[in-house]
Amino acid sequence: MRGSFRQSMAWLHTWSGLVVGWVLFAIFVTGTASYYRTDISRWMRPELSQAAPVATADLPKAAERAVAYLEQHAPKAKTWFIGLPQPDRPLLDLFWRNRPGEPPSHVLLDPATGTEAVLRDTEGGDFLYRFHYELHMPPLWGRWVVGTCAMIMLVALISGIVTHKRIFADFFTFRRDKAPRRSFLDAHNVTGVLALPFHLMITYTGVVALATFYMPWGVTAAYKGDTRAFFTEAGWITAPRLPIGRPAPPAPLGPMIEQAQASVSERLERLTVTHFGDAQATIVAMFEEPHGLAHTPTHIAFDGASGALLEIRGGDLKPAAKTVSTLIGLHVAHFADTGLRLLFFLCGIMGSAMVATGLVLWSLARLPRASERPFFGLRLVQALNIGSVAGLPAAIAVYFLANRLLPTELASRAEWEIRAFFAAWIIAALIPLARPHRRAWSEMLALVAMLCLAVAAADIAMVEAHPLRRLSGGEVLFLWFDGAMLTLAALFAVAARKVSARARIRPRHGRLSAVYTKTRAGPACVATAKSLS
Amino acid sequence: MRERLSVAGRVVLAAGGGYGLAGLATALLSLTLPLARPEAVAAATLASFVLMPAVAVAVFATRSLRRAALALAGSALVLGGLVGLAMRGAP
């Protein structure tokens, strides 16, 4: 392209970053929140504080109750997914789809009685988790959009690294300066470079997590497109079995589970029941991953009619398959305990900040002179910037608020929580359009701070078992969650203050901005580095 | 205007060409890597996600659009031909 190699890379970095920036920001934020998916789900179901934990010895009985419920309510479904009670979610989690394409059904059961659990209807952290890779769109569309954005993110990372002549020196550079562009540039560099290994890892492993979906051509060539045959041969799953269409009385589930539990030391996590009632029915027991980087849970398959053990899978993978498992394991970070999880979370925040500062930088570098009117593209980018960078956190806070404030018996309550999320996002993106740009930033950031405060307040007000309302006991999770909300509120309040303080200083349009605006393609780093040196 | 067309051309070339080339390379390596079948497919698929952004970056780094298009078309033809041969050789 025009100019030197580095200039064309700078151009590529600027524009590839801009076109996917807003979606990437949403992917980063919801993905970062997903490191605490189970904690969020637990917080959003405060009724669970009263539920007693389920011992592993009680899991076989609980599983039989789940199957009894499914026989009655989902006889047409080909496959039943049964999540067994876990320490952080002492409930049976049933999931099935009556026909392909139909929306799935999802029910929580009390493991002691096998009846539907009495608790508020919510998607919990699963909504943010699924939004992270499907954007609440039809799954195929959402995954392609997210995958495309991830590939462009890889391109932006590679070209960003190439652009960065002084990558090591900039690592230690932060110029807290009156010129906002320079401190935004440094913030972009610091958040980008400091967590660069994380950004590269998380983007690449994110694509790998859906590898054969995005790049099925290897499977097409070597397996004639049969992905399940590939997964089976690679050793990730047990061999799929087709129904033979002859009914056979199912073997009791309890003894199979006891046999499986006796041979694996990890906790039983899930059961997959296929073609229940057929002579070739299959029951697969999946266990928690063994400790380690790789995502290699043990699978044990049983014949549903005879109860005989068919095969045991897991752990014994060949190098390339093991690499795939390890990459996926790195992405989901199930191996991380409290400290490491927090580090991953902070890296995710830095990734979100890198995207956000990059977007703001684009608009700062194109600010018109005092006499000129901003051109349409700039206004659009500015509006989208506020709408995503402040709008999404506002929407998530409203999602949490809705969980506490909507009446518990409201019909399709879980959907209303999601509607509240999107309504808040749309409103938060529209309001700034009617306000002067800088004031809109500080107002929206202040609004997010207040919403975070409101979440903590609503939590204390609405949850009777909240530890702050008791003299002793209560679940510590609520304190952590509210503490995190208060921290976020403080951060957003500081940001709002900074922006409104800045708004009072008239932006300068000195030599620096002239250099940069002229070489619009030039990367901020090269332009500023040159003009400063 | 000419510049805009050139940028549009590069975007199409980087996206379509990058994905196409990565897909062909994945198919070829899946069939020809001297590994067990699932290992070859897994390794080839992993490599494709490095190849695709690399091709995209190269398309934008090349001085002229025509040169990038020719290089990409040439590689695609060679890879396609090899995939055809490998498919015929495969059982």
Coordinates of C-alpha atoms in Angstrom, one line a residue:
Chain A
M1 CA 0.0 0.0 0.0
R2 CA 1.0 3.7 0.2
G3 CA 4.3 4.5 1.8
S4 CA 6.5 2.2 3.7
F5 CA 5.6 -1.2 5.1
R6 CA 5.2 0.3 8.6
Q7 CA 2.8 3.0 7.3
S8 CA 0.6 0.5 5.5
M9 CA 0.5 -1.6 8.7
A10 CA -0.4 1.5 10.7
W11 CA -3.2 2.2 8.3
L12 CA -4.4 -1.5 8.6
H13 CA -4.2 -1.3 12.4
T14 CA -6.3 1.9 12.5
W15 CA -9.0 0.8 10.2
S16 CA -9.3 -2.9 11.1
G17 CA -9.5 -1.8 14.7
L18 CA -12.2 0.7 14.0
V19 CA -14.5 -1.4 12.0
V20 CA -14.8 -4.2 14.6
G21 CA -14.0 -2.1 17.7
W22 CA -17.6 -1.8 19.0
V23 CA -18.4 -5.5 18.6
L24 CA -15.0 -6.5 20.0
F25 CA -15.6 -4.3 23.0
A26 CA -18.8 -6.1 23.7
I27 CA -17.1 -9.5 23.2
F28 CA -14.3 -8.5 25.5
V29 CA -16.5 -7.2 28.3
T30 CA -19.0 -10.1 28.3
G31 CA -16.1 -12.6 28.0
T32 CA -14.4 -11.0 30.9
A33 CA -17.5 -11.2 33.0
S34 CA -17.8 -14.8 32.0
Y35 CA -14.7 -15.7 34.1
Y36 CA -17.2 -15.2 37.0
R37 CA -20.1 -16.8 35.2
T38 CA -21.0 -19.3 37.9
D39 CA -20.7 -16.6 40.6
I40 CA -22.9 -14.3 38.6
S41 CA -25.5 -17.0 38.2
R42 CA -25.3 -17.8 41.9
W43 CA -25.7 -14.1 42.8
M44 CA -28.7 -13.8 40.5
R45 CA -30.4 -16.7 42.2
P46 CA -30.3 -15.6 45.9
E47 CA -32.8 -18.3 46.8
L48 CA -30.1 -20.9 46.5
S49 CA -28.5 -19.7 49.7
Q50 CA -31.0 -21.8 51.6
A51 CA -30.4 -24.9 49.5
A52 CA -28.4 -27.6 51.0
P53 CA -25.3 -28.9 49.1
V54 CA -25.6 -32.3 47.5
A55 CA -23.1 -35.0 48.4
T56 CA -21.6 -37.1 45.5
A57 CA -23.2 -40.2 47.0
D58 CA -26.7 -38.7 46.3
L59 CA -26.0 -38.0 42.6
P60 CA -27.2 -41.3 41.3
K61 CA -30.6 -40.9 42.9
A62 CA -30.8 -37.3 41.7
A63 CA -30.0 -38.4 38.2
E64 CA -32.8 -40.9 38.3
R65 CA -35.2 -38.2 39.3
A66 CA -34.1 -36.1 36.4
V67 CA -34.7 -38.9 33.9
A68 CA -38.1 -39.5 35.4
Y69 CA -39.0 -35.8 34.8
L70 CA -37.6 -35.9 31.3
E71 CA -39.5 -39.1 30.4
Q72 CA -42.7 -37.3 31.2
H73 CA -41.9 -33.8 29.8
A74 CA -39.6 -34.4 26.9
P75 CA -40.3 -37.8 25.4
K76 CA -39.8 -36.5 21.8
A77 CA -36.3 -35.0 22.3
K78 CA -33.5 -37.0 20.8
T79 CA -31.0 -36.0 23.4
W80 CA -31.3 -34.9 27.1
F81 CA -28.6 -32.9 28.8
I82 CA -28.6 -33.3 32.6
G83 CA -26.4 -31.0 34.6
L84 CA -25.9 -32.6 38.0
P85 CA -25.9 -30.6 41.3
Q86 CA -22.6 -28.9 41.9
P87 CA -21.3 -27.2 45.0
D88 CA -22.0 -23.7 43.5
R89 CA -25.4 -24.8 42.0
P90 CA -27.1 -27.5 44.1
L91 CA -29.8 -28.1 41.4
L92 CA -30.5 -30.4 38.5
D93 CA -30.1 -28.5 35.3
L94 CA -32.1 -30.0 32.5
F95 CA -31.8 -29.0 28.8
W96 CA -33.4 -30.5 25.7
R97 CA -34.6 -29.6 22.3
N98 CA -37.7 -31.2 20.9
R99 CA -36.8 -30.7 17.3
P100 CA -33.8 -29.1 15.6
G101 CA -34.3 -25.4 15.1
E102 CA -36.9 -25.1 17.9
P103 CA -35.9 -23.1 20.9
P104 CA -34.5 -25.3 23.6
S105 CA -36.2 -26.0 26.9
H106 CA -34.4 -25.5 30.1
V107 CA -35.6 -26.5 33.6
L108 CA -34.1 -26.5 37.1
L109 CA -35.2 -29.3 39.5
D110 CA -34.8 -29.8 43.2
P111 CA -32.5 -32.8 43.3
A112 CA -34.1 -34.1 46.5
T113 CA -37.7 -34.2 45.2
G114 CA -37.3 -34.1 41.4
T115 CA -39.9 -31.3 41.2
E116 CA -39.3 -27.9 39.6
A117 CA -37.2 -25.7 41.9
V118 CA -38.9 -22.7 43.4
L119 CA -36.7 -19.8 42.5
R120 CA -36.7 -16.7 40.3
D121 CA -36.6 -17.3 36.6
T122 CA -33.3 -16.0 35.2
E123 CA -30.6 -16.8 32.7
G124 CA -28.0 -15.6 35.2
G125 CA -24.4 -15.4 34.0
D126 CA -25.2 -17.7 31.1
F127 CA -26.8 -14.8 29.2
L128 CA -23.5 -12.8 29.3
Y129 CA -21.6 -16.0 28.5
R130 CA -23.6 -16.8 25.4
F131 CA -23.6 -13.2 24.3
H132 CA -19.8 -13.4 24.3
Y133 CA -19.8 -15.8 21.4
E134 CA -23.3 -15.5 19.9
L135 CA -24.3 -11.8 20.6
H136 CA -27.9 -12.9 21.3
M137 CA -28.3 -13.6 17.6
P138 CA -29.4 -16.9 16.0
P139 CA -26.4 -19.1 16.9
L140 CA -25.0 -19.6 13.4
W141 CA -25.1 -15.8 12.6
G142 CA -23.8 -14.8 15.9
R143 CA -20.8 -17.2 15.8
W144 CA -19.8 -16.1 12.3
V145 CA -20.0 -12.4 13.3
V146 CA -17.9 -13.1 16.4
G147 CA -15.4 -15.3 14.5
T148 CA -15.0 -12.6 11.8
C149 CA -14.4 -10.0 14.4
A150 CA -11.8 -12.3 16.1
M151 CA -9.9 -12.8 12.8
I152 CA -9.9 -9.0 12.2
M153 CA -8.7 -8.6 15.8
L154 CA -5.8 -10.9 15.0
V155 CA -5.0 -8.8 12.0
A156 CA -5.2 -5.6 14.1
L157 CA -2.9 -7.2 16.7
I158 CA -0.3 -8.3 14.2
S159 CA -0.3 -4.9 12.4
G160 CA -0.3 -3.1 15.7
I161 CA 2.8 -4.9 16.8
V162 CA 4.5 -4.2 13.5
T163 CA 3.6 -0.6 13.8
H164 CA 5.0 -0.3 17.2
K165 CA 8.6 0.7 16.6
R166 CA 9.4 1.3 20.2
I167 CA 7.4 -1.5 21.8
F168 CA 9.8 -2.0 24.7
A169 CA 10.2 1.7 25.5
D170 CA 6.5 2.4 25.2
F171 CA 5.9 -0.4 27.7
F172 CA 7.2 2.0 30.4
T173 CA 5.7 5.2 29.0
F174 CA 2.7 6.9 30.3
R175 CA 2.5 10.7 29.7
R176 CA -0.2 12.1 31.9
D177 CA -0.5 15.1 29.8
K178 CA -2.9 17.9 29.2
A179 CA -3.2 16.8 25.6
P180 CA -5.8 14.1 25.9
R181 CA -4.7 12.4 22.8
R182 CA -1.2 11.6 24.1
S183 CA -2.4 10.1 27.4
F184 CA -5.1 8.1 25.5
L185 CA -2.4 6.9 23.1
D186 CA -0.2 5.8 26.1
A187 CA -3.2 4.2 27.8
H188 CA -3.9 2.3 24.5
N189 CA -0.2 1.2 24.3
V190 CA 0.0 0.3 28.0
T191 CA -3.2 -1.8 28.0
G192 CA -2.3 -3.3 24.7
V193 CA 1.3 -4.1 25.3
L194 CA 1.2 -5.0 29.0
A195 CA -1.3 -7.7 28.4
L196 CA -0.3 -8.5 24.8
P197 CA 0.4 -12.2 25.4
F198 CA -3.1 -12.5 26.9
H199 CA -4.7 -10.6 23.9
L200 CA -2.9 -12.8 21.3
M201 CA -3.7 -16.0 23.3
I202 CA -7.3 -15.2 24.0
T203 CA -8.1 -14.2 20.4
Y204 CA -6.4 -17.2 18.8
T205 CA -7.8 -19.7 21.4
G206 CA -11.2 -18.1 21.0
V207 CA -11.3 -19.0 17.3
V208 CA -9.9 -22.4 18.1
A209 CA -12.7 -23.1 20.5
L210 CA -15.0 -23.2 17.5
A211 CA -12.3 -24.4 15.1
T212 CA -14.2 -26.9 13.0
F213 CA -17.2 -24.6 12.8
Y214 CA -15.1 -21.8 11.2
M215 CA -12.6 -24.0 9.3
P216 CA -14.4 -27.2 8.4
W217 CA -12.3 -27.9 5.3
G218 CA -9.8 -30.2 6.9
V219 CA -12.7 -32.4 8.2
T220 CA -14.4 -32.1 4.7
A221 CA -11.3 -33.4 3.0
A222 CA -10.2 -36.1 5.4
Y223 CA -13.6 -37.2 7.0
K224 CA -16.1 -36.3 4.2
G225 CA -17.5 -33.6 6.6
D226 CA -18.3 -36.0 9.4
T227 CA -17.2 -33.8 12.4
R228 CA -18.3 -36.4 15.0
A229 CA -16.2 -39.1 13.4
F230 CA -13.2 -36.7 13.7
F231 CA -14.0 -35.8 17.3
T232 CA -14.3 -39.5 18.1
E233 CA -11.0 -40.5 16.4
A234 CA -9.2 -37.6 18.0
G235 CA -10.4 -39.0 21.4
W236 CA -12.5 -36.0 22.6
I237 CA -15.8 -37.8 22.6
T238 CA -17.2 -41.3 22.9
A239 CA -18.4 -42.9 19.6
P240 CA -21.9 -41.7 18.6
R241 CA -24.5 -44.4 18.2
L242 CA -27.6 -44.3 16.0
P243 CA -31.0 -45.6 17.2
I244 CA -32.1 -48.9 15.7
G245 CA -35.8 -48.0 16.1
R246 CA -36.6 -50.9 18.3
P247 CA -37.8 -50.0 21.8
A248 CA -36.2 -51.7 24.8
P249 CA -36.8 -51.2 28.5
P250 CA -34.1 -48.8 29.8
A251 CA -31.6 -50.1 32.4
P252 CA -31.7 -48.4 35.8
L253 CA -29.4 -45.4 35.8
G254 CA -28.3 -45.5 39.4
P255 CA -25.9 -48.5 39.2
M256 CA -24.3 -47.1 36.0
I257 CA -23.5 -43.8 37.7
E258 CA -22.1 -45.6 40.7
Q259 CA -19.9 -47.7 38.5
A260 CA -18.7 -44.5 36.7
Q261 CA -18.1 -42.7 39.9
A262 CA -16.1 -45.6 41.3
S263 CA -13.6 -45.4 38.4
V264 CA -13.0 -41.6 38.3
S265 CA -11.9 -39.4 41.2
E266 CA -13.3 -36.1 39.8
R267 CA -16.9 -35.0 40.5
L268 CA -19.6 -36.1 38.1
E269 CA -20.7 -33.0 36.2
R270 CA -23.2 -33.9 33.4
L271 CA -25.0 -36.8 31.8
T272 CA -26.0 -36.9 28.1
V273 CA -28.8 -39.3 27.4
T274 CA -29.4 -40.1 23.7
H275 CA -32.4 -42.0 22.2
F276 CA -33.8 -43.0 25.6
G277 CA -36.0 -46.1 25.4
D278 CA -34.4 -47.3 22.2
A279 CA -32.4 -50.6 22.2
Q280 CA -29.3 -48.5 21.2
A281 CA -29.8 -45.8 23.8
T282 CA -26.6 -44.3 25.1
I283 CA -25.8 -42.6 28.4
V284 CA -22.5 -40.6 28.6
A285 CA -21.3 -39.5 32.0
M286 CA -19.0 -36.5 31.9
F287 CA -16.7 -35.6 34.8
E288 CA -15.1 -32.4 36.0
E289 CA -11.8 -31.7 34.2
P290 CA -8.7 -33.1 36.0
H291 CA -6.5 -30.4 37.4
G292 CA -4.3 -28.9 34.6
L293 CA -4.3 -26.6 31.6
A294 CA -6.0 -28.9 29.1
H295 CA -9.7 -29.1 28.8
T296 CA -9.9 -33.0 28.9
P297 CA -12.8 -34.1 31.0
T298 CA -13.3 -37.9 31.3
H299 CA -16.3 -39.3 29.4
I300 CA -17.7 -42.7 30.2
A301 CA -20.4 -44.2 27.8
F302 CA -22.9 -46.8 28.8
D303 CA -25.4 -48.8 26.8
G304 CA -28.8 -47.5 27.9
A305 CA -30.7 -50.8 27.4
S306 CA -28.2 -53.2 29.1
G307 CA -26.4 -50.8 31.4
A308 CA -23.0 -52.2 30.1
L309 CA -20.0 -50.0 30.0
L310 CA -19.1 -49.1 26.4
E311 CA -16.0 -47.0 26.6
I312 CA -13.9 -44.5 28.7
R313 CA -12.5 -41.4 27.0
G314 CA -10.3 -38.6 28.2
G315 CA -6.8 -37.7 29.1
D316 CA -5.0 -40.0 26.7
L317 CA -4.8 -37.6 23.7
K318 CA -2.2 -37.4 21.0
P319 CA -0.1 -34.2 20.6
A320 CA -2.2 -32.2 18.2
A321 CA -5.5 -33.1 19.8
K322 CA -4.0 -32.4 23.2
T323 CA -2.8 -29.0 21.9
V324 CA -6.4 -28.2 20.8
S325 CA -7.7 -29.2 24.2
T326 CA -5.0 -27.1 26.0
L327 CA -5.7 -24.0 23.8
I328 CA -9.4 -24.3 24.7
G329 CA -8.5 -24.9 28.3
L330 CA -6.5 -21.7 28.3
H331 CA -9.4 -19.8 26.8
V332 CA -12.0 -20.9 29.4
A333 CA -9.5 -20.9 32.3
H334 CA -11.3 -23.5 34.3
F335 CA -7.9 -24.4 35.8
A336 CA -7.5 -20.9 37.4
D337 CA -8.0 -20.6 41.1
T338 CA -8.9 -17.3 42.9
G339 CA -5.7 -15.5 42.2
L340 CA -5.1 -16.6 38.6
R341 CA -8.8 -16.0 37.8
L342 CA -8.5 -12.5 39.0
L343 CA -5.4 -12.0 36.8
F344 CA -7.3 -13.3 33.8
F345 CA -10.2 -11.0 34.7
L346 CA -7.9 -8.0 35.0
C347 CA -6.3 -8.9 31.6
G348 CA -9.8 -9.0 30.1
I349 CA -10.5 -5.6 31.6
M350 CA -7.2 -4.4 30.0
G351 CA -8.3 -5.8 26.7
S352 CA -11.6 -4.0 27.0
A353 CA -9.7 -0.8 27.8
M354 CA -7.4 -1.3 24.9
V355 CA -10.3 -1.5 22.5
A356 CA -12.1 1.4 24.1
T357 CA -9.0 3.7 24.1
G358 CA -8.3 2.7 20.6
L359 CA -11.8 3.8 19.5
V360 CA -11.6 7.1 21.4
L361 CA -8.1 7.7 19.9
W362 CA -9.5 7.4 16.4
S363 CA -12.0 10.2 17.1
L364 CA -9.6 12.4 19.1
A365 CA -7.1 12.3 16.2
R366 CA -9.8 13.6 13.8
L367 CA -11.3 16.4 15.9
P368 CA -12.0 19.4 13.7
R369 CA -10.5 22.8 14.3
A370 CA -12.6 25.2 16.3
S371 CA -14.1 26.8 13.2
E372 CA -15.0 23.6 11.4
R373 CA -18.0 21.3 11.9
P374 CA -17.3 17.7 12.7
F375 CA -17.8 15.5 9.6
F376 CA -20.5 12.8 9.6
G377 CA -18.1 9.9 10.1
L378 CA -16.6 11.4 13.2
R379 CA -20.0 12.1 14.7
L380 CA -21.1 8.5 14.0
V381 CA -17.9 7.1 15.6
Q382 CA -18.3 9.4 18.6
A383 CA -21.9 8.3 19.1
L384 CA -21.1 4.6 18.7
N385 CA -18.1 5.1 21.1
I386 CA -20.3 6.4 23.9
G387 CA -23.1 3.9 23.0
S388 CA -20.7 1.0 23.5
V389 CA -18.1 2.0 26.0
A390 CA -20.6 3.5 28.4
G391 CA -23.8 1.9 27.1
L392 CA -22.8 -1.7 27.5
P393 CA -21.7 -1.4 31.2
A394 CA -25.0 0.5 31.8
A395 CA -26.9 -2.3 30.2
I396 CA -25.2 -4.9 32.3
A397 CA -25.9 -3.0 35.5
V398 CA -29.5 -2.7 34.5
Y399 CA -29.6 -6.5 33.8
F400 CA -28.4 -7.0 37.4
L401 CA -30.9 -4.4 38.7
A402 CA -33.8 -6.1 36.8
N403 CA -32.8 -9.3 38.5
R404 CA -33.3 -7.8 41.9
L405 CA -36.3 -5.5 41.2
L406 CA -38.6 -7.4 38.8
P407 CA -41.4 -9.3 40.7
T408 CA -40.3 -12.9 41.2
E409 CA -43.6 -14.4 39.9
L410 CA -43.6 -12.3 36.6
A411 CA -44.3 -14.5 33.6
S412 CA -41.2 -15.1 31.4
R413 CA -39.2 -13.2 33.8
A414 CA -35.8 -14.3 32.4
E415 CA -36.8 -12.7 29.1
W416 CA -37.8 -9.5 30.8
E417 CA -34.3 -9.2 32.3
I418 CA -32.8 -9.5 28.9
R419 CA -35.3 -7.0 27.5
A420 CA -34.3 -4.6 30.3
F421 CA -30.6 -5.2 29.2
F422 CA -31.3 -4.2 25.6
A423 CA -33.7 -1.4 26.4
A424 CA -31.1 0.1 28.7
W425 CA -28.4 -0.3 26.0
I426 CA -30.6 1.4 23.3
I427 CA -31.5 4.3 25.6
A428 CA -27.9 4.7 26.7
A429 CA -26.8 4.9 23.1
L430 CA -29.5 7.3 22.1
I431 CA -29.3 9.9 24.9
P432 CA -25.8 11.1 24.0
L433 CA -26.9 12.0 20.5
A434 CA -28.9 14.9 22.0
R435 CA -26.1 16.2 24.2
P436 CA -22.8 18.0 23.5
H437 CA -20.2 15.3 22.9
R438 CA -17.9 15.8 25.9
R439 CA -20.7 16.4 28.3
A440 CA -22.4 13.3 27.0
W441 CA -19.3 11.3 28.0
S442 CA -19.2 12.6 31.6
E443 CA -22.9 12.2 32.0
M444 CA -23.0 8.7 30.7
L445 CA -20.0 7.6 32.8
A446 CA -21.6 9.1 35.9
L447 CA -24.8 7.3 35.0
V448 CA -23.0 4.0 34.9
A449 CA -21.4 4.7 38.3
M450 CA -24.9 5.4 39.7
L451 CA -26.3 2.3 38.2
C452 CA -23.5 0.2 39.8
L453 CA -24.3 1.8 43.1
A454 CA -27.9 1.0 42.6
V455 CA -27.1 -2.7 42.0
A456 CA -25.4 -2.9 45.3
A457 CA -28.2 -1.0 47.1
A458 CA -30.9 -3.1 45.5
D459 CA -29.0 -6.3 46.5
I460 CA -28.9 -5.2 50.2
A461 CA -32.5 -4.0 50.1
M462 CA -34.1 -7.0 48.3
V463 CA -32.2 -10.0 49.6
E464 CA -33.3 -10.9 53.1
A465 CA -30.4 -13.3 53.6
H466 CA -27.8 -10.6 52.7
P467 CA -24.9 -10.8 55.1
L468 CA -25.1 -7.1 55.8
R469 CA -28.6 -7.6 57.1
R470 CA -27.7 -10.4 59.5
L471 CA -25.7 -10.4 62.7
S472 CA -23.8 -13.4 61.5
G473 CA -23.6 -15.9 58.7
G474 CA -24.9 -15.2 55.2
E475 CA -23.1 -15.9 52.0
V476 CA -19.8 -14.1 51.4
L477 CA -20.4 -14.1 47.7
F478 CA -22.9 -11.2 48.1
L479 CA -20.3 -9.1 49.8
W480 CA -17.8 -9.8 47.0
F481 CA -20.3 -9.0 44.3
D482 CA -21.4 -5.8 45.9
G483 CA -17.8 -4.9 46.6
A484 CA -17.0 -5.4 42.9
M485 CA -20.0 -3.2 42.0
L486 CA -18.8 -0.4 44.4
T487 CA -15.3 -0.6 42.9
L488 CA -16.7 -0.3 39.4
A489 CA -18.9 2.6 40.5
A490 CA -15.8 4.4 41.9
L491 CA -13.9 3.7 38.7
F492 CA -16.7 5.1 36.5
A493 CA -17.1 8.1 38.8
V494 CA -13.4 8.9 38.5
A495 CA -13.6 8.6 34.7
A496 CA -16.7 10.9 34.6
R497 CA -14.9 13.5 36.8
K498 CA -11.8 13.4 34.6
V499 CA -13.8 13.9 31.4
S500 CA -15.7 16.8 32.8
A501 CA -12.5 18.4 34.1
R502 CA -11.1 18.0 30.6
A503 CA -14.1 19.5 29.0
R504 CA -13.4 22.8 30.7
I505 CA -9.9 23.0 29.1
R506 CA -10.4 23.9 25.5
P507 CA -8.8 21.3 23.3
R508 CA -5.6 22.5 21.8
H509 CA -4.9 22.2 18.1
G510 CA -1.2 22.7 17.9
R511 CA 1.4 21.3 15.7
L512 CA 0.9 17.8 16.9
S513 CA -2.7 17.6 15.8
A514 CA -1.9 19.2 12.5
V515 CA 0.7 16.6 11.8
Y516 CA -1.6 13.8 12.8
T517 CA -4.7 15.0 10.9
K518 CA -2.8 15.5 7.7
T519 CA -1.4 12.0 7.8
R520 CA -4.7 10.5 8.8
A521 CA -3.4 7.1 7.8
G522 CA -0.4 7.5 10.0
P523 CA -0.5 5.7 13.3
A524 CA -0.8 7.8 16.4
C525 CA 2.4 6.3 17.7
V526 CA 4.5 7.1 14.7
A527 CA 3.1 10.6 14.3
T528 CA 3.5 11.5 18.0
A529 CA 6.9 9.8 18.3
K530 CA 8.2 11.7 15.4
S531 CA 6.8 15.1 16.5
L532 CA 8.1 14.6 20.0
S533 CA 11.5 13.4 19.2
Chain B
M1 CA -12.2 7.3 -5.7
R2 CA -9.4 5.1 -7.2
E3 CA -8.0 4.8 -3.7
R4 CA -11.3 3.7 -2.3
L5 CA -11.7 1.1 -4.9
S6 CA -8.2 -0.2 -4.2
V7 CA -9.0 -0.4 -0.5
A8 CA -12.2 -2.2 -1.2
G9 CA -10.3 -4.6 -3.5
R10 CA -7.8 -5.3 -0.8
V11 CA -10.6 -5.9 1.8
V12 CA -12.3 -8.4 -0.5
L13 CA -8.9 -10.1 -1.4
A14 CA -7.8 -10.3 2.2
A15 CA -11.1 -11.7 3.5
G16 CA -12.0 -14.0 0.6
G17 CA -8.5 -14.8 -0.5
G18 CA -7.3 -15.2 3.1
Y19 CA -10.1 -17.6 4.0
G20 CA -9.9 -19.5 0.7
L21 CA -6.2 -20.0 0.9
A22 CA -6.4 -21.0 4.6
G23 CA -9.2 -23.5 3.7
L24 CA -7.3 -25.0 0.8
A25 CA -4.1 -25.3 2.9
T26 CA -6.1 -27.0 5.7
A27 CA -7.6 -29.5 3.3
L28 CA -4.2 -30.2 1.8
L29 CA -2.3 -30.6 5.1
S30 CA -5.2 -32.7 6.5
L31 CA -4.6 -35.2 3.7
T32 CA -0.9 -35.1 3.4
L33 CA 0.7 -34.5 6.9
P34 CA 2.6 -37.6 7.9
L35 CA 0.5 -38.1 11.0
A36 CA -2.5 -40.1 12.1
R37 CA -5.6 -38.8 10.4
P38 CA -7.2 -37.0 13.4
E39 CA -3.8 -35.5 14.3
A40 CA -3.3 -34.2 10.7
V41 CA -6.7 -32.6 10.7
A42 CA -6.2 -31.0 14.1
A43 CA -2.8 -29.6 13.3
A44 CA -3.9 -28.3 9.9
T45 CA -6.9 -26.6 11.4
L46 CA -4.8 -25.0 14.1
A47 CA -2.3 -23.7 11.5
S48 CA -5.1 -22.2 9.4
F49 CA -6.0 -19.6 12.0
V50 CA -2.4 -18.3 11.8
L51 CA -2.3 -18.5 8.0
M52 CA -5.4 -16.5 7.4
P53 CA -4.4 -13.3 9.3
A54 CA -0.9 -13.6 7.8
V55 CA -2.4 -13.7 4.3
A56 CA -4.6 -10.7 5.2
V57 CA -1.7 -8.7 6.5
A58 CA 0.4 -9.6 3.4
V59 CA -2.4 -8.4 1.1
F60 CA -2.3 -5.0 2.7
A61 CA 1.5 -4.9 2.8
T62 CA 1.9 -5.6 -0.9
R63 CA 2.6 -2.5 -3.0
S64 CA 0.1 -3.0 -5.8
L65 CA -3.3 -4.7 -5.6
R66 CA -2.7 -6.5 -8.9
R67 CA 0.5 -8.1 -7.5
A68 CA -1.3 -9.3 -4.4
A69 CA -4.2 -10.6 -6.5
L70 CA -1.9 -12.5 -8.8
A71 CA 0.2 -14.0 -6.0
L72 CA -3.0 -15.1 -4.2
A73 CA -4.6 -16.6 -7.4
G74 CA -1.3 -18.4 -8.2
S75 CA -1.1 -19.9 -4.7
A76 CA -4.8 -20.9 -4.7
L77 CA -4.3 -22.6 -8.1
V78 CA -1.3 -24.6 -6.9
L79 CA -2.9 -25.5 -3.6
G80 CA -6.2 -26.4 -5.3
G81 CA -4.4 -28.7 -7.7
L82 CA -2.5 -30.4 -5.0
V83 CA -5.7 -30.9 -3.0
G84 CA -7.2 -32.4 -6.1
L85 CA -4.3 -34.8 -6.4
A86 CA -4.4 -35.7 -2.7
M87 CA -8.1 -36.3 -2.9
R88 CA -7.6 -38.7 -5.8
G89 CA -4.9 -40.4 -3.9
A90 CA -6.9 -40.7 -0.7
P91 CA -9.0 -43.9 -0.3

